[in-house]
């Protein structure tokens, strides 16, 4: 059995042993976890770029569109991404959809005004939802929507039928499935095929009054076209956690739109995320030492 010696990277980008002493060592396994601050991230990546002994990199990221991950794959380094945040993101998506259907801010205003009146709302049951991307995140969102008796359709790489899913298609089927969807959830990877996927044309064929949720990447959406569709009422509401430019500029019109619910790329910040991430890394470390199969092993760029 190989001996494991943990090495920590502090906020100043210095490698420390378990006793808190600076060390210079060769790294074999790297855990790119949720706790690495921005100040130390560049150093962390530089260490991996110059390491000749690195065998496995476990990242906390779900999406791998960063050029850094391509560098690792090009060097034949074993890379595993994370599903630790998938549950958090799925709950965020459901909360955003429920908020759009029920309009909780309006209810709060009525409460503050002591206004006692009926407030009808849309029911999720019987709605049609199209999920674009059916990886760890998309699957968990689908599972929760099915519990609300939503008819779930999926866009993924294969059109093979899936149990419990109403319709399955590829990106080529988007023009057919979009007009039927009351809810559209973007949970796919960003690549050449999906960049600006929701543009003026595709947004234009969406069902009147649909809800759009983006928990993937901001560049999947043409933001100017989305604003036009929101202002025109074509899209009833947009739940956005990701944007073309982050942080979102103070002057961006998204801030002031009452048809948008936005957050600062934090849909993954659920209370159980870190514990699940740690367990994923430890499981893969044990598998590596035992020469067993790895969880979330990435074979190529998405």
XYZ file of C-alpha atoms in Angstrom:
302
model
C 0.000 0.000 0.000
C 1.353 3.406 -0.933
C 1.783 5.907 1.873
C -0.284 9.073 1.711
C 1.200 12.335 2.999
C -1.218 15.292 2.951
C 0.174 18.617 1.761
C -1.824 21.818 2.162
C -1.786 24.996 0.100
C -2.348 28.055 2.284
C -3.989 31.311 1.227
C -0.570 32.749 0.356
C 0.138 29.955 -2.108
C 2.689 28.166 0.112
C 2.793 24.366 0.380
C 2.666 23.191 4.004
C 2.881 19.762 5.624
C 0.466 18.544 8.296
C 2.562 20.301 10.943
C 2.256 23.651 9.200
C 5.850 23.696 7.953
C 6.693 24.871 4.411
C 7.826 22.026 2.164
C 9.044 21.398 -1.363
C 7.669 18.088 -2.604
C 6.417 16.374 -5.738
C 2.620 16.237 -5.871
C 0.953 13.032 -7.078
C -2.717 13.727 -6.315
C -4.373 17.156 -6.213
C -7.704 18.082 -4.642
C -8.925 21.323 -6.221
C -11.603 21.884 -3.607
C -14.244 24.509 -2.869
C -12.053 26.181 -0.265
C -9.172 27.270 -2.491
C -9.325 31.050 -2.563
C -8.808 33.105 -5.704
C -5.479 34.388 -4.365
C -4.066 30.855 -4.177
C -5.731 29.418 -7.283
C -3.099 30.714 -9.726
C -0.329 29.170 -7.612
C -2.248 25.897 -7.391
C -2.540 25.711 -11.168
C 1.106 26.656 -11.665
C 2.146 23.819 -9.338
C 0.158 21.332 -11.386
C 1.482 22.735 -14.675
C 5.089 22.203 -13.596
C 4.607 18.889 -11.795
C 6.042 15.814 -13.484
C 4.556 13.406 -10.949
C 0.890 14.395 -10.919
C -1.384 11.368 -11.461
C -4.855 12.528 -10.519
C -6.601 15.884 -10.243
C -9.957 15.939 -8.499
C -11.684 19.242 -9.164
C -14.669 20.759 -7.398
C -15.881 22.073 -10.756
C -18.746 20.483 -12.638
C -18.136 22.363 -15.896
C -14.747 21.911 -17.553
C -14.727 24.684 -20.167
C -11.672 26.334 -18.573
C -8.538 25.957 -20.780
C -6.685 24.713 -17.681
C -8.616 21.448 -17.692
C -7.841 20.923 -21.376
C -4.156 21.317 -20.516
C -4.440 18.507 -17.967
C -6.260 16.218 -20.384
C -3.743 16.942 -23.150
C -1.005 15.823 -20.759
C -2.875 12.540 -20.150
C -3.427 13.420 -16.491
C -6.395 11.671 -14.926
C -9.113 14.248 -14.247
C -12.328 13.814 -12.277
C -14.971 16.496 -12.053
C -17.500 16.927 -9.263
C -21.153 16.153 -8.689
C -21.014 17.417 -5.089
C -22.819 20.614 -6.074
C -25.430 18.893 -8.245
C -27.921 18.474 -5.413
C -27.494 22.133 -4.393
C -28.007 23.352 -7.947
C -31.050 21.129 -8.419
C -32.697 22.584 -5.306
C -31.831 26.100 -6.487
C -33.460 25.430 -9.863
C -36.639 24.079 -8.266
C -36.798 27.035 -5.880
C -36.409 29.449 -8.794
C -39.157 27.760 -10.781
C -41.534 27.731 -7.812
C -40.785 31.396 -7.180
C -41.645 32.213 -10.798
C -44.856 30.182 -10.679
C -46.020 31.501 -7.304
C -44.530 35.039 -7.383
C -43.499 35.066 -3.723
C -42.293 38.708 -3.867
C -45.857 39.773 -4.735
C -47.173 37.808 -1.768
C -44.650 39.510 0.501
C -45.778 42.909 -0.786
C -49.403 42.002 -0.091
C -48.448 40.898 3.415
C -46.594 44.162 4.068
C -49.650 46.073 2.832
C -51.983 43.870 4.910
C -53.844 43.177 1.692
C -56.220 40.229 2.158
C -57.072 38.948 -1.316
C -56.912 35.862 -3.484
C -53.674 35.399 -5.403
C -53.953 32.653 -8.046
C -50.759 30.874 -9.083
C -49.552 28.467 -11.739
C -49.248 24.824 -10.741
C -46.183 22.817 -11.645
C -48.233 19.657 -12.091
C -48.911 19.059 -15.758
C -46.300 21.566 -16.938
C -43.791 20.610 -19.615
C -40.119 21.130 -18.791
C -37.227 20.811 -21.219
C -33.837 20.192 -19.591
C -30.873 20.881 -21.867
C -28.044 18.731 -20.546
C -28.555 15.474 -18.683
C -25.438 15.037 -16.602
C -25.272 14.921 -12.818
C -27.115 18.240 -12.468
C -29.760 17.668 -15.129
C -30.637 14.252 -13.723
C -31.191 15.612 -10.228
C -33.340 18.470 -11.523
C -35.434 15.984 -13.529
C -35.895 13.725 -10.493
C -37.291 16.600 -8.423
C -39.539 17.887 -11.193
C -40.984 14.411 -11.726
C -42.024 14.417 -8.065
C -44.144 17.501 -8.899
C -45.773 15.527 -11.749
C -44.051 17.645 -14.401
C -43.642 16.193 -17.879
C -39.873 16.245 -18.379
C -38.126 16.181 -21.756
C -34.354 16.109 -22.201
C -31.774 17.312 -24.717
C -28.529 15.339 -24.525
C -25.943 13.757 -26.796
C -28.038 10.668 -27.475
C -31.734 10.490 -28.365
C -32.085 7.064 -26.729
C -35.260 6.870 -24.625
C -34.977 7.259 -20.855
C -37.273 5.837 -18.222
C -39.673 8.454 -16.833
C -38.662 11.044 -19.428
C -41.397 12.145 -21.853
C -39.159 12.906 -24.837
C -35.431 12.641 -25.457
C -33.558 14.411 -28.231
C -30.261 15.929 -29.281
C -29.474 19.579 -30.003
C -30.868 19.034 -33.497
C -34.280 18.479 -31.887
C -34.249 21.780 -29.981
C -36.550 23.579 -32.478
C -39.127 20.806 -32.035
C -39.044 20.601 -28.231
C -38.688 24.294 -27.312
C -42.182 25.391 -28.424
C -43.746 22.750 -26.140
C -41.858 23.711 -22.972
C -43.401 25.752 -20.173
C -40.012 25.632 -18.442
C -36.556 25.520 -20.056
C -33.584 24.615 -17.850
C -30.024 25.018 -19.135
C -27.721 22.519 -17.416
C -25.342 21.656 -20.249
C -21.656 22.169 -20.917
C -20.430 25.248 -22.761
C -18.750 24.372 -26.052
C -18.854 25.329 -29.720
C -22.240 23.659 -30.164
C -23.920 25.323 -27.184
C -22.414 28.834 -27.185
C -25.300 31.341 -27.602
C -27.683 28.396 -27.751
C -30.554 30.575 -26.548
C -30.358 33.342 -29.116
C -32.942 35.563 -30.803
C -34.118 32.693 -33.004
C -34.410 29.988 -30.338
C -35.856 32.355 -27.738
C -38.346 33.457 -30.372
C -39.763 29.953 -30.776
C -40.112 29.373 -27.035
C -43.627 28.895 -25.724
C -45.398 32.123 -24.820
C -44.947 32.808 -21.107
C -42.305 30.145 -20.464
C -39.776 30.284 -17.634
C -36.042 30.085 -18.441
C -33.516 28.826 -15.869
C -29.762 28.997 -16.488
C -27.514 27.209 -13.983
C -24.810 26.298 -16.523
C -22.801 29.086 -18.204
C -23.721 32.655 -19.082
C -22.498 32.359 -22.670
C -25.260 29.875 -23.427
C -27.642 32.849 -23.632
C -27.765 35.949 -25.825
C -28.482 38.394 -23.003
C -29.733 41.201 -25.250
C -32.184 38.887 -26.985
C -33.353 37.549 -23.613
C -34.100 41.063 -22.380
C -36.137 41.747 -25.506
C -38.173 38.580 -24.967
C -38.708 39.386 -21.281
C -39.826 42.938 -22.030
C -42.210 41.664 -24.683
C -43.635 39.036 -22.323
C -42.531 36.167 -24.575
C -40.503 34.831 -21.641
C -42.444 35.242 -18.392
C -39.464 35.015 -16.079
C -35.760 34.146 -16.124
C -33.860 32.590 -13.232
C -30.182 33.322 -13.835
C -27.177 32.268 -11.779
C -24.562 32.718 -14.514
C -23.707 35.562 -16.885
C -21.514 36.417 -19.849
C -19.527 38.795 -17.615
C -18.989 38.044 -13.937
C -19.330 39.803 -11.586
C -22.370 41.265 -13.313
C -21.609 44.967 -14.011
C -23.539 47.461 -11.882
C -24.910 49.072 -15.045
C -26.329 45.823 -16.425
C -30.104 46.012 -17.038
C -30.616 42.568 -15.496
C -30.336 44.137 -12.018
C -33.469 46.245 -12.435
C -35.706 43.808 -14.312
C -38.625 42.531 -12.254
C -38.869 39.599 -14.661
C -35.450 38.281 -13.616
C -34.371 36.514 -10.447
C -30.575 36.517 -10.335
C -27.781 35.347 -8.068
C -24.002 35.685 -8.116
C -23.036 32.261 -9.521
C -23.873 30.696 -6.168
C -26.479 28.083 -7.052
C -23.885 25.520 -5.956
C -23.489 26.898 -2.426
C -25.698 24.405 -0.591
C -24.996 23.490 3.017
C -23.934 19.911 2.205
C -21.694 20.685 -0.760
C -18.319 20.646 1.026
C -18.968 17.347 2.810
C -20.041 15.674 -0.427
C -16.994 17.095 -2.210
C -14.624 15.805 0.456
C -16.177 12.343 0.342
C -15.903 12.266 -3.450
C -12.197 13.092 -3.278
C -11.536 10.507 -0.553
C -13.454 7.858 -2.497
C -11.372 8.529 -5.596
C -8.148 8.587 -3.593
C -8.991 5.165 -2.165
C -9.886 3.930 -5.652
C -6.599 5.220 -7.088
C -4.575 3.462 -4.388
C -6.536 0.260 -4.946
C -6.351 0.651 -8.750
C -10.134 0.625 -8.913
C -12.651 2.615 -11.011
C -12.875 6.356 -10.375
C -16.063 8.362 -9.908
C -16.755 11.131 -12.451
C -13.680 10.256 -14.493
C -13.438 12.663 -17.447
C -12.257 11.131 -20.693
C -12.320 14.222 -22.906
C -13.407 17.844 -23.075
C -17.212 18.247 -23.073
